[in-house]
Coordinates of C-alpha atoms and ligand atoms in Angstrom, one line a residue:
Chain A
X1 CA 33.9 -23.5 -0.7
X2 CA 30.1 -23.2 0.0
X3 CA 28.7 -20.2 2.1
X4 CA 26.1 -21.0 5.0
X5 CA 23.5 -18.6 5.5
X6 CA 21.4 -18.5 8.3
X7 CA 17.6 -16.9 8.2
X8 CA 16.8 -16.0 12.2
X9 CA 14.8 -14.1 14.3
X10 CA 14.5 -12.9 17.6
X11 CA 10.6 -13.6 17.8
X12 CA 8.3 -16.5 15.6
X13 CA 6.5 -15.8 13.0
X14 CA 8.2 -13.0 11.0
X15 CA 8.4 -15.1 7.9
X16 CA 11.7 -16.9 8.2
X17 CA 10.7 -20.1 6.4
X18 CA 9.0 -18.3 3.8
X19 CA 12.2 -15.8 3.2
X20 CA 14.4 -18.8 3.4
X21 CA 12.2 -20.6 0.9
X22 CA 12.0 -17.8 -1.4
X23 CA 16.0 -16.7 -1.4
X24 CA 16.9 -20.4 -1.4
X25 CA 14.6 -20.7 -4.7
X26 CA 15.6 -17.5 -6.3
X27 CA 19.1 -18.6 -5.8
X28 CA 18.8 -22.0 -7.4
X29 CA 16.8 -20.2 -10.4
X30 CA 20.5 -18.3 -11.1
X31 CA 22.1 -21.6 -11.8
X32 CA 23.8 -22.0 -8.3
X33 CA 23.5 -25.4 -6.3
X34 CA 21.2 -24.6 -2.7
X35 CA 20.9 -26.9 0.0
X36 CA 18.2 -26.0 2.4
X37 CA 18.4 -27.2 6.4
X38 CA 14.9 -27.7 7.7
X39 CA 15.0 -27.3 11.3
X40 CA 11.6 -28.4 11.9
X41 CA 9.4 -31.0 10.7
X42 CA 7.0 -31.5 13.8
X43 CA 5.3 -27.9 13.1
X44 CA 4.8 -26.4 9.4
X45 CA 7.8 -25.4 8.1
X46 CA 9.8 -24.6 4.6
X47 CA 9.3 -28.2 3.7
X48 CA 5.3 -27.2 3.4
X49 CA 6.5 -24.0 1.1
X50 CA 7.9 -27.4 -1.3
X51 CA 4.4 -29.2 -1.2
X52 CA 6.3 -32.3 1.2
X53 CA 4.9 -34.4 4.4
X54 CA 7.4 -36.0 6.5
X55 CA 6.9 -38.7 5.3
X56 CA 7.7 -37.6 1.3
X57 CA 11.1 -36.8 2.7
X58 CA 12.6 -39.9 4.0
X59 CA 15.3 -39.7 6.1
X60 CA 16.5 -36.8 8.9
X61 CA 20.1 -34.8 8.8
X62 CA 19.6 -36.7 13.1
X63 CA 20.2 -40.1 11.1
X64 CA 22.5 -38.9 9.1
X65 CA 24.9 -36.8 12.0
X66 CA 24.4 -40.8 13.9
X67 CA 25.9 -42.5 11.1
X68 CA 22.6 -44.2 10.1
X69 CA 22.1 -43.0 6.9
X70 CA 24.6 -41.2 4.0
X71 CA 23.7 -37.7 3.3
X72 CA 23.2 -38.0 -0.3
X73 CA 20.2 -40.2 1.2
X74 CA 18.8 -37.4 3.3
X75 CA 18.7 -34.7 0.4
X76 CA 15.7 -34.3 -1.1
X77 CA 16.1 -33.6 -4.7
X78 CA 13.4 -30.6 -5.2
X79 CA 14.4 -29.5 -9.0
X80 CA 13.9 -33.6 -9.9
X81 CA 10.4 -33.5 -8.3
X82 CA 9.4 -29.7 -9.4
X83 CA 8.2 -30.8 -13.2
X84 CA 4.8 -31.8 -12.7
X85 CA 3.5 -30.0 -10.0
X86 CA 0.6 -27.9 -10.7
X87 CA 1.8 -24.5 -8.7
X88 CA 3.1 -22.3 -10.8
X89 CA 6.0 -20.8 -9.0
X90 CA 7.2 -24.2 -8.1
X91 CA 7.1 -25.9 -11.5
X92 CA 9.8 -23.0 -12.2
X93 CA 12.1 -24.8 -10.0
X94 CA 12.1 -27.8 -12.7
X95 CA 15.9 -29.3 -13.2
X96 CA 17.5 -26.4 -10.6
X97 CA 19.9 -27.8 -7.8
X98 CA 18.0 -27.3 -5.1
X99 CA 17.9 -30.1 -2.3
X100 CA 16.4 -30.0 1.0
X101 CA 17.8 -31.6 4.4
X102 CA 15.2 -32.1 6.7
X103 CA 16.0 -32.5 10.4
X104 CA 14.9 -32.7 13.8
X105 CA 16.9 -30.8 15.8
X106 CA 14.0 -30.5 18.3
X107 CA 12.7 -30.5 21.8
X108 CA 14.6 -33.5 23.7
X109 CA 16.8 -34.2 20.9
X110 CA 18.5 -30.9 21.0
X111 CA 19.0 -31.0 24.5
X112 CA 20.5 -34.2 24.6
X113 CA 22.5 -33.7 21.1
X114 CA 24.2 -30.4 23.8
X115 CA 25.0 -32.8 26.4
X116 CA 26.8 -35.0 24.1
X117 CA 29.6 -32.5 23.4
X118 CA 27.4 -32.1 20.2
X119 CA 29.9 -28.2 19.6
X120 CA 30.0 -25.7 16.9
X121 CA 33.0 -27.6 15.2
X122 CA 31.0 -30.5 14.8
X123 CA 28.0 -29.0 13.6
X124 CA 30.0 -27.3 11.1
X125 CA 31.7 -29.8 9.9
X126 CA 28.4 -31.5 9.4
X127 CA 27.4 -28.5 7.4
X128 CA 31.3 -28.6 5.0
X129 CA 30.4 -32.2 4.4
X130 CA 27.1 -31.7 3.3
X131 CA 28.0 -28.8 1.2
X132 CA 31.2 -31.1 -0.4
X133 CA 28.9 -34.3 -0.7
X134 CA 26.2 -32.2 -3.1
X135 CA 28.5 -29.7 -4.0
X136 CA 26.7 -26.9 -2.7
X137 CA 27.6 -23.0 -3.2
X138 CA 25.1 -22.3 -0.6
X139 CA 23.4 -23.7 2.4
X140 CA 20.4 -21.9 3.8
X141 CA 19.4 -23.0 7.6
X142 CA 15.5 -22.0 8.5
X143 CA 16.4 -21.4 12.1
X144 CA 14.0 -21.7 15.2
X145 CA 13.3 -18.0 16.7
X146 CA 15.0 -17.1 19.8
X147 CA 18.5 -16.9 21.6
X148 CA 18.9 -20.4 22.9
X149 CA 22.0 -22.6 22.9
X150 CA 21.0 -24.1 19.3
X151 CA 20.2 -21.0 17.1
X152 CA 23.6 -19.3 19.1
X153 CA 25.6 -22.8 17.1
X154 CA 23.9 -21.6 14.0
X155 CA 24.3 -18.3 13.7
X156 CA 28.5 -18.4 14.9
X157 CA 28.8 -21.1 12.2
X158 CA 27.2 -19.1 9.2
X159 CA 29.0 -16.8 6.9
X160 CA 25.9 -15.1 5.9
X161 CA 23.3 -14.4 8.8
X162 CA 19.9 -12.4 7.7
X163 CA 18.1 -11.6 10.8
X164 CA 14.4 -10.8 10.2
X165 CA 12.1 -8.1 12.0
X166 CA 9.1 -6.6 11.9
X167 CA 9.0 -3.0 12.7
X168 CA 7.1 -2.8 15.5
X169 CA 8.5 -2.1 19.1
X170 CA 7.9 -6.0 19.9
X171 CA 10.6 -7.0 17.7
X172 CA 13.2 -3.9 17.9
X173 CA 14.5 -4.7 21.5
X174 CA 15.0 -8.5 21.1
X175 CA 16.7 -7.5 17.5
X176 CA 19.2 -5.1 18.6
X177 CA 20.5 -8.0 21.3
X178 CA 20.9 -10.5 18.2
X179 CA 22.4 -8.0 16.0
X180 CA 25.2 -7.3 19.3
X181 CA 25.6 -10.9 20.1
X182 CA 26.2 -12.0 16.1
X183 CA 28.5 -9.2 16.1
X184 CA 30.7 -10.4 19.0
X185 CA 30.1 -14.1 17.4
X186 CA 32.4 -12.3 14.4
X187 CA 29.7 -13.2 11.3
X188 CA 31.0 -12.0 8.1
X189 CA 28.3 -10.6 6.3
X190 CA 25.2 -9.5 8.8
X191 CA 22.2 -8.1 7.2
X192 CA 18.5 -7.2 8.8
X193 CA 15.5 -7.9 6.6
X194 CA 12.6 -5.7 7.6
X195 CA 9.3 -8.3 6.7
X196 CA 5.5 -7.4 7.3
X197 CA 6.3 -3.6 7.5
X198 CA 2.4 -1.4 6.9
X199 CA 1.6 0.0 3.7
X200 CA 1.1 3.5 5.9
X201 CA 5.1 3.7 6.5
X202 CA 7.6 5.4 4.0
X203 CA 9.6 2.0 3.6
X204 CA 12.7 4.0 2.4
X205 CA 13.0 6.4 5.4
X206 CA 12.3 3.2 7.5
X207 CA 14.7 1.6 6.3
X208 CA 17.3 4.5 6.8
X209 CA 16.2 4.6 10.5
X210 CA 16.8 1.2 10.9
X211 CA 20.0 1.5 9.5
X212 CA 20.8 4.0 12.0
X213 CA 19.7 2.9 15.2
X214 CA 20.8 -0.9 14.7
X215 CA 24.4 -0.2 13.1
X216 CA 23.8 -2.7 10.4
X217 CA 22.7 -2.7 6.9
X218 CA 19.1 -4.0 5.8
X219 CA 18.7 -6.2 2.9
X220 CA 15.1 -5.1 2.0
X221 CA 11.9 -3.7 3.5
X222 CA 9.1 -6.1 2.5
X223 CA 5.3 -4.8 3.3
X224 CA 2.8 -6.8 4.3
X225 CA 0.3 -7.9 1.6
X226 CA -2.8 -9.8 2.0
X227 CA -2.3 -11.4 -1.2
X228 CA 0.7 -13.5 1.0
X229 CA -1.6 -14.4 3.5
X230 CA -4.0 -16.1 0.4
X231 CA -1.2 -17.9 -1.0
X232 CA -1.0 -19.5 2.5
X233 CA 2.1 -21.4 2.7
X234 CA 1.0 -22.9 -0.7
X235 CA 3.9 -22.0 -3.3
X236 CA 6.8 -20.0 -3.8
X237 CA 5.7 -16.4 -3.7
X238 CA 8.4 -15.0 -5.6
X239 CA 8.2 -17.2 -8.4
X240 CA 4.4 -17.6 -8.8
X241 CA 4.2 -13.9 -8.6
X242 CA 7.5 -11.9 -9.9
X243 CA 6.1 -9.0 -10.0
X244 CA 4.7 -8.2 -6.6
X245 CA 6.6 -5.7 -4.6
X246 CA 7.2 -8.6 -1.8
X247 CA 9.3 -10.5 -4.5
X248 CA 11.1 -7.8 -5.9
X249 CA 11.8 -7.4 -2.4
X250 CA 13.2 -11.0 -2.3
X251 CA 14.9 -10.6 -5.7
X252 CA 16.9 -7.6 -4.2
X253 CA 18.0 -9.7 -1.3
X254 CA 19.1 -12.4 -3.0
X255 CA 21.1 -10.3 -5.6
X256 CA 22.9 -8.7 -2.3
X257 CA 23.8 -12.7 -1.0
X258 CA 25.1 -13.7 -4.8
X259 CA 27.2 -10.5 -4.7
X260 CA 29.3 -11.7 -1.9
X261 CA 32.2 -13.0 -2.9
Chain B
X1 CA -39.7 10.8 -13.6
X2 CA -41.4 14.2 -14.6
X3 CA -44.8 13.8 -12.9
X4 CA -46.6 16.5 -14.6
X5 CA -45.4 19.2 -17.9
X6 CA -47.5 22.4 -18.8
X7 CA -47.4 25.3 -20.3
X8 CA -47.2 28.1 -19.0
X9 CA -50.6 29.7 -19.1
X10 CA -52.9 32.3 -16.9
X11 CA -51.1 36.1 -15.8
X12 CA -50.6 35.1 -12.5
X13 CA -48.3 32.4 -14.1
X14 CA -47.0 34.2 -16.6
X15 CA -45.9 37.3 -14.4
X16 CA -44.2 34.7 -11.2
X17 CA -42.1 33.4 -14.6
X18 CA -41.1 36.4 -16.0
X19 CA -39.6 38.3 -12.9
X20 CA -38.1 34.8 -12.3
X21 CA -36.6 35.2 -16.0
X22 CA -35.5 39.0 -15.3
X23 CA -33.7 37.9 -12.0
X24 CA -31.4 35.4 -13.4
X25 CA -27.8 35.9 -14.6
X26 CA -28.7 34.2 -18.4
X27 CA -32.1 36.1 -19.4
X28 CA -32.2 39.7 -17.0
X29 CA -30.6 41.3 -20.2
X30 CA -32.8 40.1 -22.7
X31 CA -35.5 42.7 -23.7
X32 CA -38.9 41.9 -23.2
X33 CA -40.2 40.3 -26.2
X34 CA -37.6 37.9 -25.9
X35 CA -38.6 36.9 -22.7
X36 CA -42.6 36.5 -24.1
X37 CA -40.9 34.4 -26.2
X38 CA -39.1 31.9 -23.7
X39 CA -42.2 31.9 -21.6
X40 CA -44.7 30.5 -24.5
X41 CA -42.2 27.8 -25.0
X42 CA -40.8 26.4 -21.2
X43 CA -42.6 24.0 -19.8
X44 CA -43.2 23.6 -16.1
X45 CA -42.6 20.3 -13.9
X46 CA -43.8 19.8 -10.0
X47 CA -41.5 17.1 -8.6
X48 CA -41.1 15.3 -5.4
X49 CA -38.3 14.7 -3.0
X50 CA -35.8 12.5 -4.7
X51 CA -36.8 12.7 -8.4
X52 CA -34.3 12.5 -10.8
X53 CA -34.3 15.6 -13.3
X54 CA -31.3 14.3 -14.9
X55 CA -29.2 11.6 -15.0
X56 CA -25.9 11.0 -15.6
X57 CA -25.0 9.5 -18.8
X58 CA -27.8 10.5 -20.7
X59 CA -28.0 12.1 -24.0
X60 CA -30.8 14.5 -23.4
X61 CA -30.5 18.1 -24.2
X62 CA -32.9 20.7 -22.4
X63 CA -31.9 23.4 -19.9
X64 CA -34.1 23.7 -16.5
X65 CA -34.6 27.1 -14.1
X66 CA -35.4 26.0 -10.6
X67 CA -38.5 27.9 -10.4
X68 CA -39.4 26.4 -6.7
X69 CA -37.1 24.3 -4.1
X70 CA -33.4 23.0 -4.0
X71 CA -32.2 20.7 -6.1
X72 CA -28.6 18.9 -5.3
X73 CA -25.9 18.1 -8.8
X74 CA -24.2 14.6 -7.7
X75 CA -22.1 12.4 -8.8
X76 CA -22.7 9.0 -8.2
X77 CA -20.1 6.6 -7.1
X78 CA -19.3 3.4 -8.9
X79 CA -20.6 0.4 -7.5
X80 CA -22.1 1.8 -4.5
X81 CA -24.6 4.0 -3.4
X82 CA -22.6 7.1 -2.4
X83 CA -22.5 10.1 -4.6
X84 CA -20.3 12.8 -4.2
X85 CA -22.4 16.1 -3.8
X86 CA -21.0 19.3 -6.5
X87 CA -23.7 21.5 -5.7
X88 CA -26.7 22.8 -4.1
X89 CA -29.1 24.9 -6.5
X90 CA -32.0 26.8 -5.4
X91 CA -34.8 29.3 -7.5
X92 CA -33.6 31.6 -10.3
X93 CA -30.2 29.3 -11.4
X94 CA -30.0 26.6 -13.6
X95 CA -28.9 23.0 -14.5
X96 CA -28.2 21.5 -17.6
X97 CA -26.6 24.2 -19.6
X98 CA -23.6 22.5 -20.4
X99 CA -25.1 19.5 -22.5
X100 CA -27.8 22.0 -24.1
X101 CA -24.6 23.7 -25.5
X102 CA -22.0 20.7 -26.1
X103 CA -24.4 17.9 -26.6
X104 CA -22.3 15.7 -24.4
X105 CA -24.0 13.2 -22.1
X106 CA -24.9 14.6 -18.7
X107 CA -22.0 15.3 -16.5
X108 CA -23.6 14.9 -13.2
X109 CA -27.1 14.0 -12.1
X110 CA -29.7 16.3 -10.7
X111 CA -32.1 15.4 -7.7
X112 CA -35.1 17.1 -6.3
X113 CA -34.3 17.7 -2.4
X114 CA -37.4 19.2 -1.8
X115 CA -41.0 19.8 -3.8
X116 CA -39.8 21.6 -6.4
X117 CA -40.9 23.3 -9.6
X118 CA -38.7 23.5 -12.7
X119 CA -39.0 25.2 -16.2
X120 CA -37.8 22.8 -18.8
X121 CA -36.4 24.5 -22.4
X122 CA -35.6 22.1 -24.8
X123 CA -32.2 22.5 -27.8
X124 CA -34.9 22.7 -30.2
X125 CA -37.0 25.9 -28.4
X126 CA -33.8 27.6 -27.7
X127 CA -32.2 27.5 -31.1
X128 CA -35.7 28.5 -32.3
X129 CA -35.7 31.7 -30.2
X130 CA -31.7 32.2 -31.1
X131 CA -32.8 32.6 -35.0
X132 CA -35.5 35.4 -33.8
X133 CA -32.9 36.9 -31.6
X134 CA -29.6 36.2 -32.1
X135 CA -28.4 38.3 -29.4
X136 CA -29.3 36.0 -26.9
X137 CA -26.3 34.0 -27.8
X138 CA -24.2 36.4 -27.0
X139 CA -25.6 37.4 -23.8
X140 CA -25.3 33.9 -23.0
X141 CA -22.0 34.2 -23.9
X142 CA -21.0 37.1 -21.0
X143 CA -22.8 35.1 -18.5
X144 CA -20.7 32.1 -19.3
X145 CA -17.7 34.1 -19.7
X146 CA -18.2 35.9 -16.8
X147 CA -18.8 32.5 -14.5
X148 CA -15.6 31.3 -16.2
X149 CA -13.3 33.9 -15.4
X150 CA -14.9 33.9 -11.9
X151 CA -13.9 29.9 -11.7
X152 CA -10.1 30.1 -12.9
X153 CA -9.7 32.3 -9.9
X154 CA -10.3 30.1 -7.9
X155 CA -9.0 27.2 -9.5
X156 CA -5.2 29.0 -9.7
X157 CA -5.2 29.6 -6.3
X158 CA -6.1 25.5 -5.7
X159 CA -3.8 24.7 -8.3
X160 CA -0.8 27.1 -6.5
X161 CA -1.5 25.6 -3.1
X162 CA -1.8 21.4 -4.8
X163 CA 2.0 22.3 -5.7
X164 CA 3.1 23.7 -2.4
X165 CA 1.8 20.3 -0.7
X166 CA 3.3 18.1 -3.0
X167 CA 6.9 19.6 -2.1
X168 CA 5.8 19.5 1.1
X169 CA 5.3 23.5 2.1
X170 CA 2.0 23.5 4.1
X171 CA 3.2 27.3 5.0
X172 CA -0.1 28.5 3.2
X173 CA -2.1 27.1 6.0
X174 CA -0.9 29.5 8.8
X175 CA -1.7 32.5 6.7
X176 CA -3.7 35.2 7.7
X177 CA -5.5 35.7 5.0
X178 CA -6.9 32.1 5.3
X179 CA -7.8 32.5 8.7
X180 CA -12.0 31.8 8.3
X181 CA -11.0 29.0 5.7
X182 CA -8.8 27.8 8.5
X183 CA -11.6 28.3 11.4
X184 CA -14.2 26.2 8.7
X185 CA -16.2 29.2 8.6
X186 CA -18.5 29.6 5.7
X187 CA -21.0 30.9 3.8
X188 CA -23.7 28.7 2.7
X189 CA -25.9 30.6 0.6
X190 CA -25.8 30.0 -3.3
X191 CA -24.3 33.1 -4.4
X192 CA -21.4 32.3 -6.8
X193 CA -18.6 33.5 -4.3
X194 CA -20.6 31.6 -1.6
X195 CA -20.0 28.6 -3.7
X196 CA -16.0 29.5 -4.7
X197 CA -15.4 29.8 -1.2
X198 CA -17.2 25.9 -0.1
X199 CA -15.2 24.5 -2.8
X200 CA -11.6 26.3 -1.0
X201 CA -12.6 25.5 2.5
X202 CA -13.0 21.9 1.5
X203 CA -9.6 21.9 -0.1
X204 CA -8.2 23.6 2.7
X205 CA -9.5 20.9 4.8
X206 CA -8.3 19.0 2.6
X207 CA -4.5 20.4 2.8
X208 CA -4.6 20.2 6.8
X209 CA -5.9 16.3 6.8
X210 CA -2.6 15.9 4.6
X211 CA -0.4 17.5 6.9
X212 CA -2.1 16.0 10.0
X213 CA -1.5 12.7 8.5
X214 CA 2.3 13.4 7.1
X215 CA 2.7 14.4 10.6
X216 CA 1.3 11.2 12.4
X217 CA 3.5 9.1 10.1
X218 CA 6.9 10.9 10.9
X219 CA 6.3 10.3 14.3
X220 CA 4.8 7.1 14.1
X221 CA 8.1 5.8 12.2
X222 CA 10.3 7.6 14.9
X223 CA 8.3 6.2 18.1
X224 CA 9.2 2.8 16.7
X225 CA 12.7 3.2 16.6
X226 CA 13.1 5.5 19.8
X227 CA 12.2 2.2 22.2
X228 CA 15.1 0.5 22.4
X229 CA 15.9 0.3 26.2
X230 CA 19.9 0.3 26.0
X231 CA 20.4 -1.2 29.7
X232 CA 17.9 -4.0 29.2
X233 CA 19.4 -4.9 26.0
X234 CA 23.2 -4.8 27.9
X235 CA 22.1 -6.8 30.7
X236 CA 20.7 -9.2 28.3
X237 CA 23.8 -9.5 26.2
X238 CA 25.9 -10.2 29.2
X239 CA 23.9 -12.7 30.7
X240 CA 24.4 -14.1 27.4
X241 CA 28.4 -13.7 27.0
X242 CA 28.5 -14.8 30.6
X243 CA 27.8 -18.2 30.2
X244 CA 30.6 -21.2 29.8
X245 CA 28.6 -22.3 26.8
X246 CA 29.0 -18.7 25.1
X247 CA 32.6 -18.7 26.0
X248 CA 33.6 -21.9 24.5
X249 CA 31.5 -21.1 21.2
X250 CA 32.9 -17.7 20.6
X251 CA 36.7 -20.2 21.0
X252 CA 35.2 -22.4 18.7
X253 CA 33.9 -20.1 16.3
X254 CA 37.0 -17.8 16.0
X255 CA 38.8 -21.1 15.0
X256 CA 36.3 -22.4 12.5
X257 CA 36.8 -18.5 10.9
X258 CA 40.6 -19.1 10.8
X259 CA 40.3 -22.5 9.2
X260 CA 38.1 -20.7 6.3
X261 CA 39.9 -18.1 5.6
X262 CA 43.2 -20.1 5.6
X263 CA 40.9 -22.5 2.9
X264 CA 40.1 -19.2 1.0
X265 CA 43.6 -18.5 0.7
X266 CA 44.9 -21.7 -0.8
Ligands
LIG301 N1 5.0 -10.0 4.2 C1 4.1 -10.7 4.6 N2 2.8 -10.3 4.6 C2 1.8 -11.1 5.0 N3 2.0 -12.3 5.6 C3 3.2 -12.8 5.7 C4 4.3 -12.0 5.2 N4 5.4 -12.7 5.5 C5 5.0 -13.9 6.0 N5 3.7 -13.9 6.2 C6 2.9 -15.0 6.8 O1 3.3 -15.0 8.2 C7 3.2 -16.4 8.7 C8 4.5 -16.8 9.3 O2 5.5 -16.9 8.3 P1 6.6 -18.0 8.4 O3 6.1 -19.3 8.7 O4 7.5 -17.8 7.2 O5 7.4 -17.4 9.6 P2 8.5 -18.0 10.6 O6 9.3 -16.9 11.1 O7 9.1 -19.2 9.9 O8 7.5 -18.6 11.7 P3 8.0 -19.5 12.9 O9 8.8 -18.6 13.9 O10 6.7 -20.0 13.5 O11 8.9 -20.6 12.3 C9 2.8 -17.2 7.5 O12 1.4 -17.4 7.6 C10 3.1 -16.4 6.3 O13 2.3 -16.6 5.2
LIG302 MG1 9.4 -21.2 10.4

């Protein structure tokens, strides 16, 4: 049985669809089948990371969970497109199983998808079927930021939840309540991954502190580097650049999630 | 560069050169013939204000006396225009020993900071005057000794402290017998323990910028982590767990868990 891993945070912008690109890729490169859940096509998101518009993608998990569509005809098929694109760390991705579900789980759609009875159980057993259908070992879900009804279905379904944070005091307070509340939602394996942290800190002591004050074991401490900020949502970090301390980062993190058994 | 070279002619000259000679560490032990010597061959140099005596890099070989003025020893930054000042030098001392004796391009550069009057001796004239006195090498020799010696001092005590901060012992810092390197006070005049003492004071300054800084961090690190407001984050939690919706999930959920582990099994 597949394992569902969900990439959150407490607050936007820590680099959640960039981690959940990277990890989701890394994966794939060690011979496992990935699914990805985009939870957002309206604003940039993951599916950018993959070079694709909403309209390259086709169909939405939405017309899939209404019966519209089959999911094999939502699944983008990234490892049959990644041959002859020019970025580097992409092209890497050539023949891997690596497929992306795009979705709109969005604005009025989630709220009335809620009033519907639309309940963990069902969201789950979306997620089983589209883990059977493609024979996935792991589904990643690039979650919205936040503590609302929808990430709270995400996170008590996932066997694998990697919460993101920055360290500054912004991000600590709304962290600790996500770290309590997946806790008492009973997730299996909950990690923090420490993104964006200042060249000026000792990462390792951070780290430890963390690990202290929060209770819960952290994947990685990635710093921030400018050269991310170039790259600007353009390829795959860690596989256009293996060697940068952000990707060995990643490569750490996504040894930790293939050594769960 | 060198806007005017002459010998050294007239008594009036002649006599301002020799007690110049006589004063300095290399030459006050040379007899006097040897001096008569030195004097027929140096040539004097008037520069300006930012003249270059010697530049970095280059392969040129004579020794100078700062007869007149200050001159400052840099070395130039790459790429920019900073410089990184070694020394100030003022009347009766030299520059340019080192390549006159090892032939190695010029170490550091040398730059007229006021009018200034230098005696140039060329390789050539000085080996000339070594074959009519030889002794002259080895006074050279004590000098340089003597200067070296004089350096390693210092240098072991820079070298004993650079290991103390790198395992972290700043203890050094608090001890008395640092206490005017710790107040910055100093001696600016260009005698050689003048200059021993500028080069600790700036690495003592240098050891307490470390510490400040090791300091900031560690607390830095430990005010981040310290702001967690406990009964914010409890009353946000139950509002949370409160709600129907949470309460059904965390049914729901415990359920989906079962079912897994139950699939695990078989
Ligand atoms: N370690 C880093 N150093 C510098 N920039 C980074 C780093 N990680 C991510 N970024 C940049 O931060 C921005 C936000 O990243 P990303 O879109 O992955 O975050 P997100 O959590 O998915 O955001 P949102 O909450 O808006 O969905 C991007 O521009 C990304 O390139
Ligand atoms: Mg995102």
């Amino acid at each position: 049985m597949g394992k569902i891993i969900s990439i959150h945070s407490f607050r936007g912008g820590t680099g959640k669809s960039n981690s959940t690109a990277n990890l989701a890729s890394l994966v794939a490169l060690k011979g496992k089948r990935v699914g990805i859940v985009d939870t957002d096509i309206q604003s940039p998101g993951i599916h950018v990371l993959f070079g694709l518009d909403e309209k390259s993608m086709g169909h939405t998990l939405n017309e899939y969970l209404r019966g519209e569509v089959s999911i094999e005809q939502v699944a983008f098929n990234i490892g049959e497109h990644a041959g002859d694109v020019d970025m580097e760390g992409r092209r890497k991705l050539a023949g891997k199983a690596l497929y992306l579900f795009p979705s709109s789980i969005k604005g009025t759609e989630i709220s009335r998808i809620l009033k519907d009875g639309y309940d963990a159980n069902k969201l789950n057993e979306g997620m089983q079927d589209m883990m059977k259908a493609l024979n996935l070992d792991y589904l990643f879900i690039d979650t919205h930021p936040g503590l609302n009804e929808e990430t709270l279905l995400s996170i008590s379904i996932s066997d694998i939840l990697i919460l993101i944070m920055r360290p500054d005091n912004q991000d600590f307070q709304g962290t600790a309540v996500t770290v309590d509340i997946a806790k008492l939602l009973l997730v299996d394996h909950l990690y923090l991954l420490v993104n964006k942290a200042l060249s000026r800190y000792d990462l390792n002591h951070l780290k430890a502190e963390i690990e202290g004050v929060f209770d819960t074991s952290v994947a990685a401490v990635l710093p921030l580097t400018e050269d991310m900020v170039e790259n600007a949502s353009g390829d795959i970090f860690s596989l256009a650049f293996p060697n940068h301390p952000w990707s060995k980062g990643m490569m750490q993190v996504a040894d930790t999630i293939l050594s769960i058994g | 560069m060198m806007r005017t070279a002459r010998p050294i002619t007239g008594s009036n000259m002649v006599q301002e050169i020799y007690d110049l000679l006589k004063q300095s560490d290399w030459f006050s032990n040379l007899p006097d013939e040897v001096i008569s010597l030195l004097i027929k061959r140096v040539k004097q140099h008037e520069l300006k204000p930012g003249d270059k005596i010697i530049e970095r890099g280059k392969r040129d070989d004579s020794v100078f006396m700062i007869q007149e003025g200050w001159v400052k020893v840099v070395i130039p930054e790459e790429g920019e225009d900073g410089e990184m000042v070694l020394n100030h030098v003022g009347p009766g001392e030299m520059v340019g020993e080192l390549s006159l004796v090892d032939q190695r391009p010029r170490s550091a550069s040398v730059i007229a900071l006021s009018d200034l009057k230098v005696l140039e001796l060329t390789r050539r004239d000085f080996l000339e005057v070594m074959q009519e006195y030889p002794m002259m090498g080895l006074h050279m020799l004590i000098t340089t000794s003597k200067r070296m010696r004089f350096v390693l001092t210092y240098l072991e005590q820079a070298v004993q402290w650079s290991h103390k901060i790198a395992e972290g012992d700043y203890s050094f810092l608090e001890e008395a017998n640092n206490s005017d390197l710790e107040r910055g006070i100093v001696d600016n005049s260009s005698s050689d323990t003048a200059r021993a003492n500028r080069f600790l004071a700036a690495f003592f300054k240098m050891a307490q910028d470390v510490r400040k800084r090791e300091t900031e961090l560690q607390e830095q690190v430990k005010l981040l982590i310290i702001q967690i407001d406990r009964t914010k984050r409890d009353s946000e939690i139950d509002s949370i767990t409160g709600s129907d919706f949470f309460t059904k999930l965390k049914l729901e959920t415990s359920q989906i868990r079962e079912e897994r582990d139950k699939s695990k099994k078989d």
